[in-house]
Structures are given as structure tokens and as C-alpha cells.
XYZ file of C-alpha atoms in Angstrom:
588
model
C 0.009 0.027 -0.163
C 1.513 3.026 -1.142
C 2.097 5.765 1.507
C 0.449 8.042 -0.803
C -2.410 5.767 -0.950
C -2.715 5.258 2.897
C -0.386 7.623 4.949
C -2.313 6.594 8.142
C -1.560 2.820 7.898
C 2.082 3.609 7.073
C 2.300 5.857 10.189
C 0.851 3.259 12.229
C 3.176 0.844 10.825
C 5.887 2.826 11.624
C 4.966 3.239 15.226
C 4.457 -0.314 15.761
C 8.054 -1.039 14.191
C 10.026 1.784 15.649
C 11.611 -0.108 18.437
C 12.883 -2.921 16.287
C 16.690 -2.322 17.172
C 17.683 -3.968 14.052
C 21.389 -5.483 13.885
C 22.915 -3.463 11.179
C 25.482 -6.552 10.683
C 24.320 -7.300 7.031
C 27.644 -8.246 5.884
C 27.633 -8.569 2.082
C 23.707 -8.781 2.118
C 23.832 -5.297 0.491
C 26.139 -5.052 -2.608
C 26.213 -2.607 -5.839
C 26.971 -4.066 -9.280
C 26.124 -7.649 -8.446
C 24.474 -8.912 -11.682
C 22.078 -11.849 -11.458
C 22.873 -15.136 -13.670
C 21.103 -14.842 -16.768
C 20.390 -18.416 -16.840
C 18.838 -20.783 -14.100
C 20.999 -24.303 -13.483
C 20.093 -26.969 -15.835
C 21.063 -29.935 -13.318
C 19.324 -32.948 -11.853
C 16.630 -35.295 -13.353
C 14.244 -34.098 -16.083
C 10.369 -34.092 -15.501
C 7.715 -34.061 -18.360
C 4.407 -32.810 -17.901
C 1.889 -34.151 -20.067
C -1.857 -35.199 -20.345
C -3.437 -31.685 -19.605
C -3.774 -28.221 -20.953
C -0.416 -26.567 -20.763
C -0.747 -22.457 -21.882
C 2.506 -21.046 -22.349
C 1.809 -17.593 -23.320
C 4.473 -17.678 -25.706
C 4.303 -14.374 -27.861
C 1.453 -13.039 -25.415
C -0.915 -15.614 -26.822
C -2.364 -18.893 -25.350
C 0.020 -21.106 -27.350
C -0.957 -24.079 -26.060
C 1.596 -27.302 -26.317
C 1.332 -30.988 -25.546
C 3.966 -31.426 -23.154
C 6.748 -29.382 -21.002
C 10.040 -30.667 -20.077
C 11.937 -29.056 -16.852
C 15.556 -29.883 -15.618
C 16.859 -28.505 -12.580
C 15.698 -24.910 -12.461
C 14.898 -24.393 -16.432
C 12.380 -25.227 -18.938
C 14.392 -27.361 -21.444
C 11.382 -28.071 -23.816
C 7.971 -27.638 -24.621
C 5.861 -28.644 -27.833
C 4.660 -32.072 -29.116
C 4.914 -34.940 -26.658
C 6.900 -36.999 -28.907
C 9.439 -34.281 -29.550
C 9.696 -33.406 -25.816
C 10.442 -36.986 -24.927
C 12.799 -37.172 -27.261
C 14.782 -34.039 -26.335
C 14.513 -34.796 -22.396
C 15.503 -38.352 -22.830
C 14.130 -41.951 -21.643
C 15.153 -41.251 -18.082
C 12.908 -38.358 -17.448
C 10.078 -38.869 -14.781
C 6.705 -38.549 -16.653
C 4.135 -36.232 -14.707
C 0.481 -37.195 -15.784
C -1.606 -33.630 -15.335
C -4.723 -35.907 -15.515
C -6.681 -32.965 -17.330
C -5.133 -30.073 -14.981
C -3.927 -27.061 -16.617
C -0.621 -25.521 -16.439
C 0.327 -21.745 -16.803
C 3.214 -19.807 -16.559
C 3.918 -18.848 -12.745
C 1.695 -15.629 -11.823
C 3.782 -12.199 -11.699
C 2.551 -9.909 -8.680
C 3.944 -6.543 -9.820
C 2.839 -4.042 -6.911
C 2.388 -4.876 -3.193
C 4.006 -3.937 0.023
C 5.656 -7.016 2.073
C 6.280 -5.059 5.561
C 3.041 -3.569 5.717
C 1.190 -6.868 4.738
C 3.156 -8.753 7.398
C 1.647 -6.665 10.165
C -1.739 -8.219 9.535
C -0.616 -11.052 10.987
C -1.021 -10.529 14.896
C -0.957 -6.596 14.628
C -3.372 -4.928 12.398
C -6.890 -6.068 11.929
C -8.181 -5.461 8.417
C -11.558 -3.761 8.230
C -11.896 -3.441 4.323
C -14.912 -1.572 3.167
C -16.345 -4.786 1.729
C -16.149 -6.930 4.480
C -18.244 -4.322 6.633
C -21.098 -2.934 5.003
C -22.412 -2.168 8.350
C -21.062 -0.758 11.559
C -22.308 -4.010 13.579
C -20.003 -6.123 10.938
C -16.764 -4.039 12.089
C -17.859 -4.451 15.594
C -18.256 -8.160 15.533
C -14.644 -8.352 13.652
C -13.281 -6.487 16.903
C -15.067 -8.635 19.083
C -13.779 -11.624 17.598
C -10.171 -10.052 18.074
C -10.776 -9.146 21.542
C -12.012 -12.702 22.612
C -8.797 -14.054 20.898
C -6.401 -11.575 22.596
C -8.284 -12.066 26.363
C -7.951 -15.681 25.867
C -4.205 -15.660 24.575
C -1.931 -16.602 27.615
C 0.910 -15.104 25.739
C -0.482 -11.591 25.442
C 0.510 -9.587 28.559
C -1.320 -6.774 30.013
C -2.068 -4.090 28.994
C -4.003 -6.027 26.005
C -4.679 -4.403 22.705
C -6.369 -4.523 19.392
C -5.278 -2.361 16.662
C -7.195 -2.266 13.332
C -7.364 -0.249 10.155
C -9.611 0.629 7.385
C -12.542 1.506 8.942
C -14.614 4.183 6.605
C -17.926 5.670 7.873
C -18.470 6.925 4.409
C -18.734 3.544 2.826
C -21.305 1.882 5.457
C -24.861 1.622 5.626
C -26.241 4.996 7.382
C -22.811 6.490 7.539
C -22.285 5.236 11.057
C -19.301 6.473 13.188
C -17.230 4.916 15.976
C -16.490 6.375 19.189
C -15.298 5.221 22.656
C -18.888 4.371 23.986
C -19.436 2.159 21.028
C -16.071 0.575 20.952
C -16.743 0.337 24.876
C -19.378 -1.750 24.020
C -16.783 -4.379 22.437
C -14.567 -4.163 25.308
C -13.641 -1.943 28.467
C -10.670 -4.397 29.553
C -8.708 -4.243 26.043
C -7.305 -0.925 24.293
C -8.929 -0.777 20.883
C -7.516 1.335 18.312
C -9.083 1.448 14.771
C -7.728 3.813 11.884
C -9.837 5.475 9.507
C -9.272 4.402 5.913
C -8.071 7.956 5.321
C -5.301 7.784 7.739
C -6.170 10.827 9.057
C -8.939 10.003 11.832
C -8.515 6.998 14.611
C -11.337 5.893 17.120
C -10.202 4.323 20.349
C -12.281 3.335 23.644
C -11.770 4.479 27.057
C -9.608 1.804 28.065
C -6.988 2.959 25.485
C -7.322 6.279 26.832
C -6.608 4.997 30.154
C -3.655 3.018 28.990
C -2.233 6.054 27.044
C -2.739 8.212 30.222
C -4.937 10.575 28.181
C -7.562 12.437 30.253
C -10.233 14.866 29.594
C -8.145 17.700 30.294
C -5.582 17.130 27.855
C -5.114 19.992 25.392
C -3.321 17.779 22.679
C -4.662 19.132 19.269
C -6.990 17.039 17.472
C -8.463 14.870 20.614
C -12.378 15.438 19.846
C -14.416 16.268 22.832
C -18.031 17.005 23.591
C -19.114 18.999 26.726
C -15.708 18.618 27.682
C -15.053 15.244 27.502
C -13.065 12.835 25.286
C -15.254 11.207 22.312
C -12.931 8.945 21.476
C -12.149 10.374 17.886
C -8.790 11.412 17.029
C -7.776 13.828 14.115
C -4.385 13.770 12.480
C -0.902 12.571 13.489
C -0.446 14.388 16.907
C -3.255 13.168 18.423
C -3.243 9.834 16.811
C 0.212 8.820 17.857
C -0.647 10.118 21.337
C -2.553 6.967 22.051
C -0.975 4.735 19.074
C 2.627 4.883 20.550
C 1.104 2.831 23.623
C 0.049 -0.136 21.449
C 1.607 -3.299 22.717
C 3.337 -5.745 21.780
C 5.709 -4.397 19.232
C 7.095 -6.894 17.083
C 10.950 -7.966 17.358
C 13.185 -8.712 14.315
C 12.510 -12.338 14.389
C 8.669 -11.966 14.410
C 8.714 -9.496 11.338
C 10.815 -12.083 9.657
C 8.730 -15.068 10.470
C 5.636 -13.064 9.505
C 7.189 -11.932 6.162
C 8.001 -15.681 5.590
C 4.311 -16.543 6.182
C 2.982 -13.883 3.871
C 5.427 -15.075 1.154
C 4.409 -18.317 1.462
C 0.721 -17.209 1.108
C 1.209 -15.568 -2.123
C 3.167 -18.580 -3.470
C -0.102 -20.686 -2.535
C -1.989 -18.155 -4.988
C 0.280 -19.134 -7.641
C 2.860 -16.251 -7.708
C 6.382 -17.058 -8.405
C 7.682 -13.381 -8.614
C 6.624 -10.646 -6.576
C 7.637 -6.955 -6.534
C 7.693 -4.771 -3.645
C 6.827 -1.069 -4.613
C 7.993 1.100 -1.666
C 10.867 -0.146 0.373
C 11.747 2.877 2.594
C 8.268 3.588 3.444
C 7.660 2.484 6.881
C 11.040 2.933 8.481
C 13.551 4.147 5.615
C 17.028 2.732 5.798
C 15.654 -0.029 8.262
C 13.670 -1.315 5.571
C 16.429 -1.964 3.573
C 18.122 -3.826 6.308
C 15.068 -5.831 6.943
C 14.543 -6.624 3.113
C 18.342 -8.130 2.890
C 17.508 -10.240 5.934
C 13.947 -11.505 4.903
C 15.288 -12.199 1.503
C 18.170 -14.131 2.398
C 17.196 -16.034 5.394
C 18.313 -19.532 5.723
C 15.405 -20.704 8.319
C 12.730 -19.622 5.435
C 14.311 -19.687 2.076
C 12.323 -17.538 -0.433
C 9.357 -19.319 -2.046
C 9.383 -17.006 -5.047
C 11.786 -14.188 -6.880
C 11.462 -10.878 -4.828
C 11.990 -7.726 -6.724
C 11.888 -4.239 -4.813
C 11.564 -0.353 -5.389
C 13.438 1.778 -3.278
C 11.902 5.088 -2.073
C 13.525 7.872 -4.043
C 14.951 9.604 -1.195
C 17.043 6.798 -0.078
C 20.165 7.798 -2.059
C 22.142 8.329 1.008
C 21.649 4.870 2.703
C 25.148 3.587 3.246
C 26.753 0.738 1.586
C 29.469 -1.755 3.236
C 31.909 -0.207 0.608
C 31.467 3.068 2.084
C 29.417 4.370 -1.123
C 25.822 5.112 -0.990
C 22.916 3.830 -2.976
C 22.785 7.044 -4.729
C 26.408 6.571 -5.961
C 25.420 3.164 -7.625
C 24.673 2.244 -11.308
C 22.363 -0.661 -11.051
C 21.847 -3.485 -10.719
C 21.888 -3.450 -6.805
C 21.147 -6.506 -4.809
C 19.734 -6.391 -1.550
C 19.822 -9.801 0.096
C 18.231 -11.726 -2.687
C 16.159 -8.901 -4.096
C 17.122 -6.729 -7.010
C 16.368 -3.129 -6.510
C 14.464 -0.307 -8.331
C 13.576 3.163 -7.595
C 10.062 4.873 -6.738
C 8.513 8.214 -7.177
C 5.136 9.497 -5.992
C 2.958 12.116 -7.936
C -0.296 11.882 -5.788
C -2.496 9.895 -3.247
C -5.774 7.682 -3.145
C -8.287 7.935 -5.163
C -11.035 6.621 -2.762
C -9.276 8.639 -0.097
C -9.933 11.923 -2.116
C -6.222 12.877 -2.299
C -5.451 11.685 -5.751
C -4.776 14.708 -8.295
C -7.595 14.736 -10.648
C -8.358 17.291 -13.432
C -12.030 17.590 -12.693
C -13.333 17.780 -8.934
C -14.626 14.750 -7.031
C -18.113 13.674 -7.557
C -20.529 16.111 -5.910
C -17.975 17.942 -4.073
C -16.552 21.541 -4.511
C -15.109 22.693 -7.593
C -11.675 23.086 -6.031
C -11.873 19.666 -4.512
C -9.606 17.950 -7.041
C -6.929 16.568 -4.732
C -3.334 17.739 -4.964
C -0.008 16.938 -6.546
C 2.671 16.048 -3.988
C 5.544 17.789 -5.956
C 6.213 20.584 -8.393
C 6.709 18.947 -11.900
C 10.100 20.426 -12.400
C 11.092 18.991 -8.876
C 10.114 15.578 -9.576
C 11.614 15.703 -13.147
C 14.760 16.586 -11.735
C 15.100 13.998 -9.372
C 14.040 11.399 -11.898
C 16.732 12.575 -14.015
C 19.558 11.835 -11.266
C 18.144 8.340 -11.271
C 17.607 7.495 -14.785
C 21.159 8.817 -15.648
C 22.653 6.212 -13.729
C 20.379 3.536 -15.464
C 18.153 2.874 -12.804
C 14.553 1.889 -13.465
C 11.575 4.296 -12.355
C 8.369 4.006 -11.508
C 5.929 6.638 -10.090
C 2.641 6.304 -8.495
C -0.226 8.293 -10.298
C -3.617 7.611 -9.564
C -5.594 10.769 -10.741
C -5.513 11.705 -14.132
C -3.756 14.935 -13.202
C -1.172 13.091 -11.899
C -1.002 10.971 -15.013
C -0.402 14.070 -17.000
C 2.372 15.345 -14.865
C 3.997 11.663 -14.930
C 3.968 11.664 -18.590
C 5.440 15.109 -18.883
C 8.183 14.160 -16.598
C 9.061 11.087 -18.454
C 9.176 12.742 -21.868
C 11.203 15.753 -20.394
C 13.966 13.147 -18.909
C 13.684 11.129 -22.149
C 14.583 14.284 -23.961
C 17.463 15.318 -21.722
C 18.929 11.885 -21.615
C 19.086 10.350 -25.209
C 21.793 8.217 -24.421
C 20.105 6.475 -21.361
C 19.694 2.858 -21.257
C 16.845 2.155 -23.598
C 16.223 -1.660 -22.956
C 14.564 -0.539 -19.513
C 10.512 -0.363 -19.195
C 9.931 2.533 -16.769
C 6.230 2.458 -15.237
C 3.395 4.467 -13.649
C 1.833 2.879 -10.975
C -2.070 2.590 -10.820
C -2.978 4.869 -13.839
C -6.385 4.581 -12.295
C -8.309 7.856 -13.668
C -7.203 8.252 -17.282
C -8.410 9.190 -20.849
C -7.596 7.620 -24.015
C -5.096 10.448 -24.847
C -2.741 9.682 -21.929
C -2.982 5.777 -22.846
C -1.911 6.578 -26.455
C 0.782 8.704 -24.705
C 2.104 6.256 -22.464
C 2.115 3.917 -24.937
C 4.232 5.991 -27.424
C 6.911 6.698 -24.773
C 7.141 2.980 -24.235
C 6.052 3.179 -20.405
C 4.262 0.232 -18.962
C 1.398 0.883 -16.458
C 0.097 -1.242 -13.419
C -3.733 -1.285 -12.378
C -4.959 -1.925 -9.144
C -7.622 -3.949 -10.722
C -9.284 -4.279 -7.252
C -10.561 -0.488 -7.626
C -13.059 -2.140 -10.079
C -13.892 -5.183 -8.108
C -14.120 -3.811 -4.591
C -14.480 -0.272 -5.200
C -16.571 0.035 -8.007
C -20.009 0.857 -6.599
C -18.177 3.580 -4.406
C -16.534 5.098 -7.216
C -19.812 5.284 -9.060
C -21.912 6.848 -6.589
C -19.578 8.808 -4.244
C -16.127 9.236 -5.816
C -15.981 9.699 -9.331
C -19.520 9.401 -10.599
C -21.073 7.138 -13.164
C -18.841 8.236 -16.132
C -15.393 8.467 -14.881
C -15.780 5.343 -12.731
C -16.982 3.380 -15.803
C -13.360 3.754 -17.460
C -11.172 3.207 -14.131
C -8.406 1.048 -14.871
C -9.019 0.852 -19.014
C -7.751 -2.178 -19.891
C -9.288 -2.364 -23.287
C -7.852 1.207 -24.355
C -4.559 -0.497 -23.098
C -4.928 -3.333 -25.402
C -6.092 -1.194 -28.304
C -3.291 1.048 -28.135
C -0.916 -1.433 -27.527
C 0.366 -0.197 -23.764
C 2.029 -2.835 -21.789
C -0.355 -3.271 -18.695
C -0.343 -5.449 -15.540
C -2.795 -5.985 -12.625
C -1.580 -5.667 -8.860
C -3.021 -6.075 -5.572
C -1.182 -3.012 -3.832
C -1.391 -5.371 -0.638
C -2.379 -4.726 1.955
C -4.962 -2.736 -0.032
C -6.261 -6.211 -1.735
C -5.018 -9.490 -1.294
C -2.600 -10.825 -4.185
C -5.221 -12.898 -5.978
C -4.249 -13.304 -9.723
C -7.260 -15.338 -10.768
C -9.505 -12.617 -9.315
C -7.490 -10.297 -11.088
C -8.142 -12.094 -14.572
C -11.765 -12.727 -13.729
C -11.980 -8.746 -12.847
C -10.407 -7.876 -16.328
C -12.659 -10.004 -18.319
C -16.117 -9.249 -16.769
C -15.832 -5.880 -14.861
C -18.211 -7.379 -12.211
C -18.462 -5.865 -8.811
C -17.792 -7.363 -5.518
C -20.682 -9.675 -4.687
C -22.756 -8.261 -7.497
C -23.958 -9.336 -11.148
C -23.465 -5.443 -12.167
C -20.779 -4.494 -14.623
C -18.793 -1.492 -14.242
C -17.711 -0.291 -17.769
C -18.365 -3.099 -20.207
C -16.474 -1.341 -22.743
C -13.338 -2.206 -20.765
C -13.667 -5.408 -20.758
C -11.006 -7.696 -22.499
C -10.507 -11.341 -23.579
C -9.059 -14.268 -21.333
C -5.903 -13.977 -23.300
C -5.442 -10.242 -22.770
C -6.397 -10.646 -19.130
C -3.765 -13.588 -18.601
C -1.118 -11.307 -20.113
C -1.476 -9.024 -17.452
C -0.664 -11.413 -14.562
C 2.101 -13.421 -16.517
C 4.220 -12.025 -19.621
C 3.228 -8.338 -19.459
C 4.336 -7.653 -15.492
C 7.819 -9.755 -16.348
C 8.331 -7.343 -19.232
C 7.740 -4.268 -16.725
C 10.102 -5.967 -14.266
C 12.634 -6.378 -17.175
C 12.633 -9.985 -16.424
C 10.902 -11.222 -19.579
C 14.000 -13.068 -20.708
C 13.720 -15.484 -17.562
C 9.744 -15.557 -16.571
C 6.415 -14.777 -17.815
C 6.214 -17.626 -20.290
C 6.689 -21.250 -20.376
C 9.595 -21.362 -23.146
C 13.026 -23.341 -23.380
C 15.625 -21.918 -21.348
C 13.344 -19.646 -19.077
C 13.116 -20.410 -15.217
C 10.903 -23.274 -14.446
C 8.227 -21.269 -12.842
C 4.609 -22.552 -13.416
C 1.500 -22.927 -11.500
C -1.003 -26.045 -11.830
C -4.768 -25.281 -12.117
C -7.375 -27.888 -11.363
C -9.013 -26.506 -14.661
C -8.407 -24.997 -17.727
C -9.710 -21.225 -17.608
C -10.671 -21.694 -21.350
C -13.311 -24.167 -20.249
C -15.362 -22.451 -17.763
C -17.626 -19.166 -17.478
C -15.458 -16.294 -16.764
C -17.328 -15.254 -13.777
C -16.134 -18.260 -12.141
C -12.428 -17.854 -12.946
C -11.505 -17.050 -9.484
C -12.861 -20.173 -8.038
C -10.276 -22.285 -9.836
C -8.261 -24.227 -7.787
C -4.588 -23.942 -7.673
C -3.083 -27.263 -7.023
C 0.560 -26.627 -6.864
C 3.061 -23.485 -7.321
C 6.511 -24.353 -9.022
C 9.368 -21.717 -8.339
C 12.707 -22.877 -10.475
C 11.634 -26.150 -10.671
C 10.549 -26.852 -7.152
C 6.843 -27.323 -5.695
């Protein structure tokens, strides 16, 4: 979840992890100029998959074959069964798919590992699609309180911390306050962060633990008749209470929870993931933690990890006494390769994305805002691109998209001798027009869509945020296809969970959550187009198309085995296909 999308949950995560006291001894885990091998090892026994559907996505099309052979970590053959057996040899192990389907391992091109890991034991998600009524949120909180009370390992004072509640999206727009939360518990401190990140709600026990009384004059403590209401506005008041939340995770806990999340994403068929904001939580400590998580002998990576550093991380010191900003990429952090990330605006559903026209039924001046002047952000982009770094820019609103396109075009013009085999990106690209799609394609950029905007927030965008016309063309995949813009789909976890088959289903149907209503049917695409958005296209966007994204000879043996061929079922049921196995570098 980009800090521009949700500064509140990032600030809360920063509070929770501020006391980690990370060991700075990372040895050679952070190294400049380390080039990853272009080829995976071809060692060990061969295996041949046959008697099922094998969709290779070679050339960006289904490109089905009868058989697929792997040896060690690499694909050694794909084609007719007779030919593959001849190439693999008589000693190859025959793997009967029994009618199941193989696809390339899914590529998740935008998520946030450390924030996602905090949802294990520390942050309870209260996403709007789970809580149509306030009572639904209270039931979730009650369940968490019961778990905490009955856990002998939890010491007093006990807490439940949650995020994501948004009164504007629940029935009757019901708020939370101390009295309502007291109805859940008066013994456990309860802290709930609003979806906007600018408001929090607490019970009276939370005030008691934090030592905050009615006579406290801290700005942002909302009172009624001189009494604290339980509503906190903005950072100063929020931190007054959040700073007391216990327990705080230690280094080993964070590493273990990160490993658990990576395992969950692997189980969804992901073999490559991209963290789009290292440094958003605790700056340099994030880099150290990334190195330790991705090079952890106790929990070997079950997938390939790529990451983007916040662009203000240039001063991070490396073991050779240089800094990140001094380096010409690639840079290896643990077992992750690094890129650079910029932000142009905030969140569309949070009303902080920069739009060209005002938000639906809002004052004319209410259009969100750009985070930086164009000249400022373009100058900083130029410094990184000049050294050969791949760049990505967070841009949700169409005004931010305009700025991003202008910055890329100016930087490309300024640096005619830049590395041109790199695909630079715009993240989210939520609100846009056809001209912007064409411009992005002409510049050779890639765009990655938070496709959950269509599925989870479609109704909200229509009726509350953007209005029917603009909402119908958010995440305009069909325009991307028609204009030959390289697109991909992502979760922005913890905003939504990585679920590539759900992303594919949404791109094909544009169906909204728990509904048969379609949001912008003219932006629906074919299954083949949708599968490109989770395989070959994000591989191109990560500049890894030579190794992943399709099932072809010489590429990494990253594959997912599905219970059914997605070409044979109702598109509305694509997300129900069971994932049987995920193979990463030839191992399941």
C-alpha cells in the first residue's frame, strides 16, 4: 500500500516497528554491481508434464503445447509430446496432469511486504467490502478481543489495533466512538484507524492505558461537553494513543511473518513479486530488513523478489563506504533486485489523488493535489535515470498521470543516451483518458493497475467518488490493449490480497464485488488479454521477460498447476479455480 495511498496505516506501521533495534550487521547482503545470472541451473533429473492443458503464453498468446519438460531450475523443452520426450531422454520422469492445466507462474508487480506482514497478529483489516454495516466491524473487533483475552501469551495491557474503517462507505454512515467501542470491550484497548489515515477511533480503555484524560489539550482530541469522544484527528493526536500499543514486533517476529506472507502469495500461484515501496515504513531500516528477509536460511524464499526503493534513499550507506545514490544498477539487497520509486499523488478513494475535474458532488476546488512540483520531480527522476535505474511513479488521478507523462517525456529528451532496454512504469493509472493511454504507449512505458478498484470499490467510485461516467473507465484495460500499452494487474497488498485469478476474472467481466453489475463493459477484455496482465506483461515491466512470464525453453521453471483450464469455464467463475501446485525454479 503506497504511502500516498494510505499515509495513516504507514504511520501506524512506523509506530509499531519503531523499536525493532535491527542489527546493522548485514555483511555482504547489500552489494552494488552484482549481476544476477542470466540462466538458471540445468542440473538433476528431467520431468515431463503431459496429458493436460499447457498454456505457455509464448508471444503473449495462449500458445498451448502437448508437453513441457524441466530439468533443475530451467525449462528444457515445450511442444509435441513425442518431440519433448525425444529431447528430454528416456530417463525423464513422466508427470501425468490428468486433465489439469499449467500456466506460467504468476507475476505480482506491486505490493508491500512489511505492511502486509503486520496484518498477522498486529493489524486487523476492516476493509469496506467486508463491513457494509458498522455492526459487521464491531463483530470482527469482538472476535479479535476474545482471541487476545484468551491468549496466555498476551500480557497486560492488552490491545486490538485495526485499520480501514470508513463511515462514508457503511450503511447510514455510522461513526465509531469511545462509547460504541466500549460495547466491544472495556478491558482491552481498542484502536481503529480510519481508511483515510487521518482519523482514528479508540475506546476509554485505550485512553486509560495512554494516560490521556479529559483535560488533555493536545490538538486533535475531539471532545463533547469537555469529555473525550474517542475520535482522534491527525497525526499528533493519533500518535498520543498509538504509541502505547503493545506488543511491538521484534526482528525475528517480522521475519517470520514476512515468510508466512510470502508463503501465502506462493500458494496463490505467484512465483515473482515486486515490493513497490521499500523505505516507506522506516526508511533505511526497511532496506536492512529486506536484506535479512530475502536471505534467511530458516525461511528460504518460495518465490522471486524484486523491490523499489523510495527515491529519497540515496544516502543509504553501503558496506564499501559508498551510498545507494552512488551506484549504477543492478543493486542486490539480500536476494532482491532493486529499482527506484516516486510519488505524484495520493489515493482516489481517499480523495487525495490529483484529478483534472473535481470529485463527484464535491466543491469545484476539491480535485486532490500533486505532491511535488513538476520541475522538482523531473529533476530527481533525471538523476536516477542517468545512472541507469528503472523508475516507477505512483499516479492515481489523471492530473498526476499528466504530470508523470510530462516528466518522463522531458527526462527522455534530456537523456537521449539513457539505457533504452528498461521499461519505466506508472503505478495505478486509475483515472485516465484515451490520449494519456496513447501517450504512455508512445513513450514505451508500462502501467500497472490496482484492478481491485473495479471489483471492490466499483460501486463506491460510481456513487460517491468519481460519478458514473469516470468510474466506468477506471483501469481502462481495453484501451491499453487497443493502444498496445503494456499493462499489468496488482493487489497493492495490503490494500487488497494478491489473487491473480480474481484479477483475471475482473479484467474479463468487470463485475463488482458480490454483484452481477458490470462497471464499464466497454473496458472488458478477452481471457487471453487478461492472462497477459499476470504473466508476460508484468515480466516485461520488471525487465525479466528473458527469464519469466512464459513457458519457453531456457526460461526459469516457474509454473502454476490449476485444477481446470480457464478457457473452459464461465469467466465469472475464474476466481474459483483451485490452485493445485506452485513451482518456483523447478521446485514445488
